[in-house]
mmCIF file of C-alpha atoms in Angstrom:
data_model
loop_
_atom_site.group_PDB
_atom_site.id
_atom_site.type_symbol
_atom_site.label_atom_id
_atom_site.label_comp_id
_atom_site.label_asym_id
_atom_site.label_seq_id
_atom_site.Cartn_x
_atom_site.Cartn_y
_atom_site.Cartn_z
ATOM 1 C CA UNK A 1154 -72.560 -9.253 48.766
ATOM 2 C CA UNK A 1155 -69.828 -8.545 51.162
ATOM 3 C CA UNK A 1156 -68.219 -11.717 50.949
ATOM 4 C CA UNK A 1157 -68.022 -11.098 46.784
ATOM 5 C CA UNK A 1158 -66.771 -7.755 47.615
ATOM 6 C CA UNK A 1159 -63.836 -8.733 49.419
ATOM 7 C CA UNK A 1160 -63.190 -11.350 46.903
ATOM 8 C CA UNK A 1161 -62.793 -8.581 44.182
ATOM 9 C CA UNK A 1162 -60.820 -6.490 46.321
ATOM 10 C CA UNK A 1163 -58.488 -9.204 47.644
ATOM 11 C CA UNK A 1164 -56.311 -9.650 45.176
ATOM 12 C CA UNK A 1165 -56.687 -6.098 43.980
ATOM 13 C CA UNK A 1166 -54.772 -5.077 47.279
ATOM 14 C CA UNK A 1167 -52.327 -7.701 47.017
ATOM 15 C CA UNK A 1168 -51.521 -6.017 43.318
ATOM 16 C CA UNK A 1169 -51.267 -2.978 44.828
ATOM 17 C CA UNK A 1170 -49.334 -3.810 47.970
ATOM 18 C CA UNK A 1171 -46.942 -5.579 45.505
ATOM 19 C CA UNK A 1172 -46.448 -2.394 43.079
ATOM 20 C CA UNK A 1173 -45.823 -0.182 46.213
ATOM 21 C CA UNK A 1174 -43.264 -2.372 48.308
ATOM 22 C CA UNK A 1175 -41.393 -2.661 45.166
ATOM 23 C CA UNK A 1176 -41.417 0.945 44.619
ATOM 24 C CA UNK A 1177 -40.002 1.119 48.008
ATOM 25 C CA UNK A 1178 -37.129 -1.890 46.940
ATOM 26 C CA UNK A 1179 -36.565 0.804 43.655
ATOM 27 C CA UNK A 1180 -36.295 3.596 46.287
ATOM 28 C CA UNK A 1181 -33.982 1.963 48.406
ATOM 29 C CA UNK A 1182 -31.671 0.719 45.653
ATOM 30 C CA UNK A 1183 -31.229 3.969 43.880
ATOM 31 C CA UNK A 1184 -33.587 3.886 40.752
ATOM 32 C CA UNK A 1185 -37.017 6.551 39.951
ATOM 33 C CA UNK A 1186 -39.770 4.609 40.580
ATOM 34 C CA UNK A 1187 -42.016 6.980 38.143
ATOM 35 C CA UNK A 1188 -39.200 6.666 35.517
ATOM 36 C CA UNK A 1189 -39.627 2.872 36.279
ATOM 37 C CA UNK A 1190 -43.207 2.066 35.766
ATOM 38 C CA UNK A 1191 -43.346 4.762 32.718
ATOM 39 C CA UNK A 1192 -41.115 3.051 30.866
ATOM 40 C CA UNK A 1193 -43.175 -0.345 31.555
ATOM 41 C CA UNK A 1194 -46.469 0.954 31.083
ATOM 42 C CA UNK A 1195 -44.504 2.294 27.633
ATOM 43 C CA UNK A 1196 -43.229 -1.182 26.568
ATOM 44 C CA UNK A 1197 -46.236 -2.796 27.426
ATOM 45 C CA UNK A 1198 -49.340 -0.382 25.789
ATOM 46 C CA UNK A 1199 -47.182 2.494 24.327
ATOM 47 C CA UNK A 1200 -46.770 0.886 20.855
ATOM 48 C CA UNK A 1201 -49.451 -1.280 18.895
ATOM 49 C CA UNK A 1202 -46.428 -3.511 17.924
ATOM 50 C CA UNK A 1203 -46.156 -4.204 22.095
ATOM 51 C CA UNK A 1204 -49.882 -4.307 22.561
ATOM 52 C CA UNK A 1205 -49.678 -7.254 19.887
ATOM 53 C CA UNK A 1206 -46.937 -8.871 21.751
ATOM 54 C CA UNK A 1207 -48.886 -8.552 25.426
ATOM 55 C CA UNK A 1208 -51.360 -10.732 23.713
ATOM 56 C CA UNK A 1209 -49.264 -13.033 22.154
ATOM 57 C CA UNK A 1210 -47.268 -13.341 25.387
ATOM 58 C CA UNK A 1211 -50.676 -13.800 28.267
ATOM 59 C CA UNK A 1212 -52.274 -16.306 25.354
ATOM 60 C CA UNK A 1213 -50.427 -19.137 27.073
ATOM 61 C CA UNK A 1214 -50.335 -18.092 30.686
ATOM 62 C CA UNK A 1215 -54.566 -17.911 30.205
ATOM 63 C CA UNK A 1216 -54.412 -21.719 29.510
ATOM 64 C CA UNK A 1217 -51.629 -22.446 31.678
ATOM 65 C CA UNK A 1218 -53.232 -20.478 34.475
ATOM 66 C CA UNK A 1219 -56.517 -22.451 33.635
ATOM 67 C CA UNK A 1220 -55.006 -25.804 34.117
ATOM 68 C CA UNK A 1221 -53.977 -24.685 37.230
ATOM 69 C CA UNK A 1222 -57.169 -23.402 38.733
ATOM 70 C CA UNK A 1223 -59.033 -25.973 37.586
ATOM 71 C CA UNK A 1224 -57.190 -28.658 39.667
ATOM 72 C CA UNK A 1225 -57.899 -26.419 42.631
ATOM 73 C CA UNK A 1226 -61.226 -25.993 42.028
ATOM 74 C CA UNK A 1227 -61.615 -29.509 42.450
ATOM 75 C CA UNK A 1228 -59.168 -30.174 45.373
ATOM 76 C CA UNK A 1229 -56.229 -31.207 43.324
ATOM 77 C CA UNK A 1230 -52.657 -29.471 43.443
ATOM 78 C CA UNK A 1231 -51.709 -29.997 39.196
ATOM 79 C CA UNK A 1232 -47.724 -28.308 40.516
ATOM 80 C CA UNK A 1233 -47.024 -30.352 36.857
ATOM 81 C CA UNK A 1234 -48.719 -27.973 34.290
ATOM 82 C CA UNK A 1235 -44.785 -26.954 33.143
ATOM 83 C CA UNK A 1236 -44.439 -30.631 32.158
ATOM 84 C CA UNK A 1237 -47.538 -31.292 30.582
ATOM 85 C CA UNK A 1238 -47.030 -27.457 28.703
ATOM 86 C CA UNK A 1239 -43.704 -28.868 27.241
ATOM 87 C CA UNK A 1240 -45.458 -32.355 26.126
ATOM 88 C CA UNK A 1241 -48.038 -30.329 24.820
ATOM 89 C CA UNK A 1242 -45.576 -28.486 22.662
ATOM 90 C CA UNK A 1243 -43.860 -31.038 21.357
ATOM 91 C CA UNK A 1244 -46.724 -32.877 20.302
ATOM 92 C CA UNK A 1245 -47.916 -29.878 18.283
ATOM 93 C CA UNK A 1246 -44.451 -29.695 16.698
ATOM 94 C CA UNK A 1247 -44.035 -33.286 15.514
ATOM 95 C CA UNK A 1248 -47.825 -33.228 13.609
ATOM 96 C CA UNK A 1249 -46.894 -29.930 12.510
ATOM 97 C CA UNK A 1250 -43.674 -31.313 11.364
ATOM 98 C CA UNK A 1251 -44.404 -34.735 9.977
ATOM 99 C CA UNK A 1252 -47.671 -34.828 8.251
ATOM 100 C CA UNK A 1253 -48.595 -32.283 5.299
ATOM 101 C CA UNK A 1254 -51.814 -32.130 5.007
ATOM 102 C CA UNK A 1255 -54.409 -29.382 4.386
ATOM 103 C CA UNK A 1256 -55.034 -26.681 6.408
ATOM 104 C CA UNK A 1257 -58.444 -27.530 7.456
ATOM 105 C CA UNK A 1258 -57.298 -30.734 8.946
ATOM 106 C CA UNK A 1259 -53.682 -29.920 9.684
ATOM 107 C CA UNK A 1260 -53.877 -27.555 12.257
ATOM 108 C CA UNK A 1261 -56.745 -28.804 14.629
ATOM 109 C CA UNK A 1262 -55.157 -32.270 14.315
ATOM 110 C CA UNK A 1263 -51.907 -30.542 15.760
ATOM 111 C CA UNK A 1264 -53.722 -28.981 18.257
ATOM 112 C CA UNK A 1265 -55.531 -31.923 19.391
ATOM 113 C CA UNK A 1266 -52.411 -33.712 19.554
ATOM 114 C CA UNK A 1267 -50.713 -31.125 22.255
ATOM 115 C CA UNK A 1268 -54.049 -31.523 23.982
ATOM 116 C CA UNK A 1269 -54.140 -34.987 24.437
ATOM 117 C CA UNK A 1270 -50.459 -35.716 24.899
ATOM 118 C CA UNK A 1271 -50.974 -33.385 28.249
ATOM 119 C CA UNK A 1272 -53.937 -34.766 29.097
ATOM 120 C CA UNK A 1273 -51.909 -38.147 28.935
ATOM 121 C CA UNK A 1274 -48.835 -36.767 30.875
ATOM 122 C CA UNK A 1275 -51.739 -35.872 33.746
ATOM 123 C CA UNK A 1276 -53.130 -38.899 33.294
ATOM 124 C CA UNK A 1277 -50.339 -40.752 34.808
ATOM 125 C CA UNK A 1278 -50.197 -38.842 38.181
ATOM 126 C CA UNK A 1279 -54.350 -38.823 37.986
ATOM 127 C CA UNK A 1280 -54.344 -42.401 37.789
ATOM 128 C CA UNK A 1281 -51.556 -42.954 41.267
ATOM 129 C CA UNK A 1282 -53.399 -40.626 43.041
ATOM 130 C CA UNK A 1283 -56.817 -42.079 42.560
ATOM 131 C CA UNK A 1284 -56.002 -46.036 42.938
ATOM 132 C CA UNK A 1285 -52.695 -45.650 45.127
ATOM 133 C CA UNK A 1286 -53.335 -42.299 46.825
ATOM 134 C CA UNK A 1287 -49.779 -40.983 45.747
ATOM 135 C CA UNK A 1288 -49.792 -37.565 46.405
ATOM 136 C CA UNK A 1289 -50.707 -35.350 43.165
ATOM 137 C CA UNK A 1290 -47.790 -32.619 44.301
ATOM 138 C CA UNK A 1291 -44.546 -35.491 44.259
ATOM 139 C CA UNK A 1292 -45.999 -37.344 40.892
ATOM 140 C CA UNK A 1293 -46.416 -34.052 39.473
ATOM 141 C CA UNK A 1294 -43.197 -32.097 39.978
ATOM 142 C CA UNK A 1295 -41.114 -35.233 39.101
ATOM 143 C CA UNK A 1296 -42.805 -35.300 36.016
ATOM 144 C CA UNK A 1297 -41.529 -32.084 35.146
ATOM 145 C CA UNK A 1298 -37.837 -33.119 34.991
ATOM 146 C CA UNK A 1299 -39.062 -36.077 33.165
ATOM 147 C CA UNK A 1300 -40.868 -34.239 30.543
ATOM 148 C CA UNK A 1301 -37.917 -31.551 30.061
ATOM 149 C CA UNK A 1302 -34.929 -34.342 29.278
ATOM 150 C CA UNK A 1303 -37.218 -36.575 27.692
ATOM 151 C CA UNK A 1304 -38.126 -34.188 25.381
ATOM 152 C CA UNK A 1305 -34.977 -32.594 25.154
ATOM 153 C CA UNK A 1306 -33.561 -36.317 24.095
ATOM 154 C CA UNK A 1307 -36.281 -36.718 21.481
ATOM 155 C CA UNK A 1308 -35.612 -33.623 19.818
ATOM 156 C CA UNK A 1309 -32.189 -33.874 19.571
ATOM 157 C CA UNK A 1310 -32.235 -37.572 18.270
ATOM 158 C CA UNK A 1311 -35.144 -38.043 16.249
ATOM 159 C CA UNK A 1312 -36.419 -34.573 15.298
ATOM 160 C CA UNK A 1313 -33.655 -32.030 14.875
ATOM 161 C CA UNK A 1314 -32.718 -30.062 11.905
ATOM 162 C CA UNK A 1315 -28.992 -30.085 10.769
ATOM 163 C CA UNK A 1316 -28.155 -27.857 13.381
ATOM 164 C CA UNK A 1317 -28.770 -30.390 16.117
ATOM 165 C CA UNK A 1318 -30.818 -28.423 18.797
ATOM 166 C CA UNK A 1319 -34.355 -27.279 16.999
ATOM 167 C CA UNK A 1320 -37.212 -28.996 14.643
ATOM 168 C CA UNK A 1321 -37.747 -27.998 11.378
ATOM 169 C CA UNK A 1322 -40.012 -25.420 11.278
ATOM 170 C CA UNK A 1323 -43.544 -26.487 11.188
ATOM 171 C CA UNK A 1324 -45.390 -26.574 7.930
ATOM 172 C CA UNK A 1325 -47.745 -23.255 7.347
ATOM 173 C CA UNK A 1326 -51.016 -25.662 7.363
ATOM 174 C CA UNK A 1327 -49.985 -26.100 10.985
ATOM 175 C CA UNK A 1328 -49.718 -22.904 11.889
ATOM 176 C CA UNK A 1329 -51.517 -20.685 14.061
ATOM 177 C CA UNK A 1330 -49.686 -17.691 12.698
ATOM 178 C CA UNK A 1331 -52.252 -14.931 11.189
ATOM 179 C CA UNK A 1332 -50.554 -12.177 8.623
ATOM 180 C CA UNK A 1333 -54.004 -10.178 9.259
ATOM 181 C CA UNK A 1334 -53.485 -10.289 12.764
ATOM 182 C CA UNK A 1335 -49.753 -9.387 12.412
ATOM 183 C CA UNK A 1336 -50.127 -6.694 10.173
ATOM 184 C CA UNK A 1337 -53.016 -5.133 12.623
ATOM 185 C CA UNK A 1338 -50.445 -4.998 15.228
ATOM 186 C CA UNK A 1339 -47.116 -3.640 13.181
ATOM 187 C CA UNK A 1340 -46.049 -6.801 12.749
ATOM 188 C CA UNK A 1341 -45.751 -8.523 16.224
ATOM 189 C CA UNK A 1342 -45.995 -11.947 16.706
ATOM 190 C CA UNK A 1343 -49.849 -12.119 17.826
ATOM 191 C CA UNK A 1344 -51.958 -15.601 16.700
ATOM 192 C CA UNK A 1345 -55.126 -16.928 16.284
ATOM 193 C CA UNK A 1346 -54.437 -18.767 19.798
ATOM 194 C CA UNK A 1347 -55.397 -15.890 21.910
ATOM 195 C CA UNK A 1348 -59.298 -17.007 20.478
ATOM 196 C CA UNK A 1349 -58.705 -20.913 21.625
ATOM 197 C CA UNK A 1350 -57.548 -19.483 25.380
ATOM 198 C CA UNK A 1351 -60.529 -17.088 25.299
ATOM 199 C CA UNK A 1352 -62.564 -19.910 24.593
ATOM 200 C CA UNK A 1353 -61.197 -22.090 26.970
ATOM 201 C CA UNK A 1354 -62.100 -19.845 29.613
ATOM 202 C CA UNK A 1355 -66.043 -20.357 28.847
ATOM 203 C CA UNK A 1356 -65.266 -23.901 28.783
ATOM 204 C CA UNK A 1357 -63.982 -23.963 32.249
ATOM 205 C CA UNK A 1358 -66.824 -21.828 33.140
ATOM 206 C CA UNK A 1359 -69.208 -23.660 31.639
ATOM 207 C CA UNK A 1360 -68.166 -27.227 32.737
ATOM 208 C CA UNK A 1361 -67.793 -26.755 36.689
ATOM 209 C CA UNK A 1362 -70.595 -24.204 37.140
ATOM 210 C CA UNK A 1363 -73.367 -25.330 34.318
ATOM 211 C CA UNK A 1364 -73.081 -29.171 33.894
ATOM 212 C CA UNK A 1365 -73.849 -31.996 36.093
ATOM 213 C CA UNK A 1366 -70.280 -33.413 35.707
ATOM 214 C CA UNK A 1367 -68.720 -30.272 36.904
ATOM 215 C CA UNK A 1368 -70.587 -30.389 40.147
ATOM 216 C CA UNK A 1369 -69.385 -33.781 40.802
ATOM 217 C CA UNK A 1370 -65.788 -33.083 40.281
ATOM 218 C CA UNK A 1371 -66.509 -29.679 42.750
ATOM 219 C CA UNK A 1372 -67.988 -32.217 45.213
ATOM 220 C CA UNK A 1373 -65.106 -34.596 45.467
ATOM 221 C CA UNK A 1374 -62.586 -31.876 45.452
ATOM 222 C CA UNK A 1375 -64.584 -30.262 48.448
ATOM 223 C CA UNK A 1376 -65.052 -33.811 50.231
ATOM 224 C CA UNK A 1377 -64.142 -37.316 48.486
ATOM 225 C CA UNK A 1378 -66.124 -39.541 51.623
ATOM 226 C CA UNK A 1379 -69.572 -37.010 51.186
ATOM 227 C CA UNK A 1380 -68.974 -37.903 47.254
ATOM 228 C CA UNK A 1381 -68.705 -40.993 47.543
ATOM 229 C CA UNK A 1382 -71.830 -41.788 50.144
ATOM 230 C CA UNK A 1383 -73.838 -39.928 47.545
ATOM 231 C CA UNK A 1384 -72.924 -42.202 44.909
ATOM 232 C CA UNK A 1385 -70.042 -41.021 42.879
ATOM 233 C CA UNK A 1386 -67.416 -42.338 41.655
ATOM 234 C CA UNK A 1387 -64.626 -40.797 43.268
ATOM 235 C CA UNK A 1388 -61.569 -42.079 41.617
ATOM 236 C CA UNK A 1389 -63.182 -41.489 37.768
ATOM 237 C CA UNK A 1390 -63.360 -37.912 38.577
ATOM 238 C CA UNK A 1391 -59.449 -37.236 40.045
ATOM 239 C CA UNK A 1392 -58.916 -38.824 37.339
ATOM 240 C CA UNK A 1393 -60.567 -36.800 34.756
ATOM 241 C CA UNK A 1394 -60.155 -34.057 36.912
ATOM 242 C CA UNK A 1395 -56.393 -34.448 36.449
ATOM 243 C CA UNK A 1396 -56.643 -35.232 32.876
ATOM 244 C CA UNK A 1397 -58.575 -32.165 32.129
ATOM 245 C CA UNK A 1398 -55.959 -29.710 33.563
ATOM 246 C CA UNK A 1399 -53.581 -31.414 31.752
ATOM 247 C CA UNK A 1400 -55.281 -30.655 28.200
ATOM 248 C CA UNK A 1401 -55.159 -27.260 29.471
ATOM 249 C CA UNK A 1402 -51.881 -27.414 29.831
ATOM 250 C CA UNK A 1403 -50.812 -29.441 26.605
ATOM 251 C CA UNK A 1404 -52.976 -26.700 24.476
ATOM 252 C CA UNK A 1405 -50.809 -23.654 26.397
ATOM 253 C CA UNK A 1406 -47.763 -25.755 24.962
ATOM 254 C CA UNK A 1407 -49.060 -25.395 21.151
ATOM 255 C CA UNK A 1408 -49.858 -21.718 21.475
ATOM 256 C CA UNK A 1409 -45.614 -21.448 21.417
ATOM 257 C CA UNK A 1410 -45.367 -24.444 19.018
ATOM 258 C CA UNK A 1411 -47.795 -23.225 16.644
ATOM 259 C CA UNK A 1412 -47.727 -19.704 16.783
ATOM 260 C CA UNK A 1413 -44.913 -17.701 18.653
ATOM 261 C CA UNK A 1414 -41.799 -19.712 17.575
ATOM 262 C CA UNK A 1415 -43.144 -22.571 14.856
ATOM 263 C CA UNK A 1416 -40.787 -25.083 16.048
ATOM 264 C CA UNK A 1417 -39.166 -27.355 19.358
ATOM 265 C CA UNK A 1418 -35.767 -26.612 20.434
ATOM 266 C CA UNK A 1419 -33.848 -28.137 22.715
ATOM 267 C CA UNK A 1420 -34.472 -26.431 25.888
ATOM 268 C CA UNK A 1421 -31.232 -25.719 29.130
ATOM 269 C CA UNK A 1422 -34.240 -25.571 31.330
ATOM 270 C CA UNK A 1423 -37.843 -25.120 32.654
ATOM 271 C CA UNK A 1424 -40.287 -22.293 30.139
ATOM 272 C CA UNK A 1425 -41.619 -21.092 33.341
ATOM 273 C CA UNK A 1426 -44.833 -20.851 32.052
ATOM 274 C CA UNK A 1427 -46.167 -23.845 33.745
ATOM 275 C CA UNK A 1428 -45.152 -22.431 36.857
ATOM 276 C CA UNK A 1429 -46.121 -18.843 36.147
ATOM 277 C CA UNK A 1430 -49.385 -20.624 35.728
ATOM 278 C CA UNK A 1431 -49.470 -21.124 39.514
ATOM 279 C CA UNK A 1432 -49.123 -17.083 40.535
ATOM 280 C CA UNK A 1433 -52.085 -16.489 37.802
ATOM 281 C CA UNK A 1434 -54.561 -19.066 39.250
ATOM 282 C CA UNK A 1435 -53.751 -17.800 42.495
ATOM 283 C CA UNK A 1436 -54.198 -14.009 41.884
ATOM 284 C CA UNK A 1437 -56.926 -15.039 40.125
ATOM 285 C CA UNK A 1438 -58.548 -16.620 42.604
ATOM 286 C CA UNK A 1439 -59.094 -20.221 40.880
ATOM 287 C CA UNK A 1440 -61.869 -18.699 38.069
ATOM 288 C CA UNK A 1441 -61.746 -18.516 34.480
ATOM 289 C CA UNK A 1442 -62.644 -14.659 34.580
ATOM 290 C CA UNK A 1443 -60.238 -14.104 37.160
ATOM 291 C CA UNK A 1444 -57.413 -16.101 35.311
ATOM 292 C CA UNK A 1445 -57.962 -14.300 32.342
ATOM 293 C CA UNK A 1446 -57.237 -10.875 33.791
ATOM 294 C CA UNK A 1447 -54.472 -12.158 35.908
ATOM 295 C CA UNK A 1448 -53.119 -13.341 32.875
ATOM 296 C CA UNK A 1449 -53.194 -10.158 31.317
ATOM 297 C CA UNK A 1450 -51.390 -8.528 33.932
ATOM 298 C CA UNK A 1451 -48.796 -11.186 33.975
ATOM 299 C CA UNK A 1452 -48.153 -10.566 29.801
ATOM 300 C CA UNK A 1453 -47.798 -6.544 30.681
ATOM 301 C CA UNK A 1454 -45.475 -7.084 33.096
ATOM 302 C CA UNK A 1455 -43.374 -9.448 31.214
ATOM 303 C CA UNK A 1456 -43.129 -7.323 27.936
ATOM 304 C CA UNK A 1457 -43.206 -3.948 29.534
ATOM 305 C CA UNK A 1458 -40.175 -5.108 31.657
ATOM 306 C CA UNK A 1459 -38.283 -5.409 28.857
ATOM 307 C CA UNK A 1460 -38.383 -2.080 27.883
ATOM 308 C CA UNK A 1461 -37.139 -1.068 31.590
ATOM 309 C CA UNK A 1462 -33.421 -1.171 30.939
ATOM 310 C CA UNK A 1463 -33.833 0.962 28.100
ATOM 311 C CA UNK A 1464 -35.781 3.877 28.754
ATOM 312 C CA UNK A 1465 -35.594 4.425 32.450
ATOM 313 C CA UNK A 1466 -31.938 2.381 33.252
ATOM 314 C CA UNK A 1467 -33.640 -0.206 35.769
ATOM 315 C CA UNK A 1468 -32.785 -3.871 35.705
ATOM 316 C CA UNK A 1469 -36.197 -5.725 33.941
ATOM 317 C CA UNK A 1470 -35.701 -8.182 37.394
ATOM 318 C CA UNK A 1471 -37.089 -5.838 39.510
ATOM 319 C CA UNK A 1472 -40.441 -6.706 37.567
ATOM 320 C CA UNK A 1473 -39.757 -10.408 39.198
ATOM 321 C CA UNK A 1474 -39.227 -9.232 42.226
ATOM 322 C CA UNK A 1475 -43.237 -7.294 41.817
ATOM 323 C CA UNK A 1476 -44.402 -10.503 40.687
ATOM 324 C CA UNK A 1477 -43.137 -12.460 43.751
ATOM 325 C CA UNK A 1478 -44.476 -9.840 45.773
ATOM 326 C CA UNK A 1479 -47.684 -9.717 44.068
ATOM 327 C CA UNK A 1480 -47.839 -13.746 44.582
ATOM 328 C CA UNK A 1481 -46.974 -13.258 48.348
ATOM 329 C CA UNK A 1482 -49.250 -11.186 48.966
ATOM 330 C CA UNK A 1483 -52.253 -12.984 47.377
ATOM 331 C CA UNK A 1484 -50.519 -16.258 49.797
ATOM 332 C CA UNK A 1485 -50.833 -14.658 52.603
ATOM 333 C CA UNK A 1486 -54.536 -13.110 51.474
ATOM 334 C CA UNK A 1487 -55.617 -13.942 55.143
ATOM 335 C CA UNK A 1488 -54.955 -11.114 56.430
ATOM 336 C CA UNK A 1489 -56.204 -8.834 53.900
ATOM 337 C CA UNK A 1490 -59.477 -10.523 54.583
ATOM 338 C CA UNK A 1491 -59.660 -10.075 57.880
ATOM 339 C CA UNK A 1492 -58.608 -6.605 57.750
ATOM 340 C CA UNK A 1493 -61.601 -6.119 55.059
ATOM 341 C CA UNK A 1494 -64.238 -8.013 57.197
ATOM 342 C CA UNK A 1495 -63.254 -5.738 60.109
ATOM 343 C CA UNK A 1496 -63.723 -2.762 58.086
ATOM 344 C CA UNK A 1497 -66.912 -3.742 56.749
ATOM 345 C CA UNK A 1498 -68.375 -4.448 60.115
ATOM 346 C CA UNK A 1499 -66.891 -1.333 61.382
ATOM 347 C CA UNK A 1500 -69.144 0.045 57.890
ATOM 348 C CA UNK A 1501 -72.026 -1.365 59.166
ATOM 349 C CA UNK A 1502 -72.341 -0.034 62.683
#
């Protein structure tokens, strides 16, 4: 119980340490803290229209931050979710773009598509690491730059509009774009893809802690030679381990190319998202629940910044600065357990 406890609390300190040492940086740099987080907690929840954007903007950092945790879970270090997120979005773009069909068949088929070209794009470094034991980390962050120009060259090529840098907007059968949801929230940009991430999260859930095939991929993430002795096959699961982060990821990528934007652009450089992803898994300590609220926090912070400049005069990059804090913090979570264990046995005499 006390072990579970200081697993909650962990990365609830490391929040909190965050939020105060960047009050301090505020402090120090002339700005009103109060005035500060105010006018985020304003932009972020102050305004149904920015409640609908929080969700629209966390919908793809749930899946993104999934992808992430799950390669941890099972010993894997998926740094590549940012490349298989832009694959992902593509691929949802061009269906969405090049077939017309009807609803009912247009949009999952666009959907599977971003899911299975990242689940491709993970296959790749899966497949080195399991029969040449490249390490996941090099394959995975080269494959970023090679997923951002390659795209980039593809849409400016073969699928750009007149004006030479963006698709054509996807047709509305592809779309995850709801005028319900829209409407509930003044007209923000909120889709039905905040459902698909919420229901990724059980998936997760349910696949490493419920099903047979989840154990194995825990058990050769915690140790491949144990696995192996008891008769798995180690390579078929860093494999699939691999390739099921990357669906993860390739689904984030059609929660922009569906529903926030409708369309593929040319892009100067990296979403962040994929890498965002990272900070979320971490904070939220490799679970689906945990990702999900992580997530949320992440979405708050990012709209509510915005609103920053406006209201209280302070530059929306101090918000970055929390974040890296927050992420530090939850690094260097060591010592915030054992502080916590030696309070709790301090408790118990």
């Amino acid at each position: 119980m006390a072990k579970r406890l200081t697993g909650l609390l962990t990365p609830i300190i490391a929040v909190l340490l965050g939020i105060i040492v960047g009050t301090i940086i505020m402090l120090v740099s002339g700005y009103d803290p109060v005035a500060a987080y105010t006018a985020l907690w304003n932009g972020a929840f102050g305004d149904i229209y920015y409640v609908g954007e929080v969700i629209r903007q966390f919908t793809p950092y749930i899946l993104a931050g999934l992808a992430v945790a799950f390669a941890f879970r099972v010993g894997l270090f998926n740094i590549g979710v940012e490349g298989q997120f832009i694959v992902g979005w593509l691929a949802a773009v061009w269906v969405g773009v090049a077939f017309d069909l009807p609803k009912i068949i247009h949009l999952p088929l666009a959907i599977l598509a971003s899911i299975v070209a990242g689940a491709i794009w993970a296959f790749i470094p899966g497949l080195l690491k399991a029969r040449f034991r490249v390490h996941e980390v090099i394959v995975t962050i080269m494959m970023n730059y090679v997923a951002l120009h390659a795209t980039n060259y593809i849409i400016r090529n073969y699928l750009a509009a007149k004006s030479g840098d963006k698709t054509e907007p996807i047709h509305q059968t592809a779309s995850l774009r709801s005028e319900w949801l829209e409407s509930l929230t003044d007209y923000s940009r909120l889709h039905w893809g905040i459902v698909l991430a919420i229901a990724c999260c059980f998936i997760m859930w349910f696949l490493l802690e419920k099903t047979t095939r989840g154990f194995e991929l825990r058990a050769v993430g915690f140790n491949q030679d144990a696995a192996q002795y008891a008769g798995m096959n180690v390579n078929r699961n860093i494999i699939l381990s691999m390739v099921i982060s990357g669906a993860f990821a390739g689904l984030a990528g059609a929660m922009d190319g569906l529903g926030t934007f409708g369309y593929a652009a040319v892009k100067g450089g990296f979403t962040g998202v994929g890498f965002e992803g990272i900070a979320i898994a971490l904070l939220g300590a490799n679970s689906a629940l945990g990702v999900f609220f992580s997530a949320i926090l992440f979405g708050a912070l990012k709209v509510g910044s915005l609103n920053m400049p406006l209201e209280a005069g302070v530059p929306n990059e101090l918000v970055n600065i929390i974040i890296a804090l927050i992420v530090f913090f939850v690094a260097s979570s060591y010592i915030i357990r054992v502080f916590l264990d030696r309070f709790n046995k301090k408790g118990v005499k």
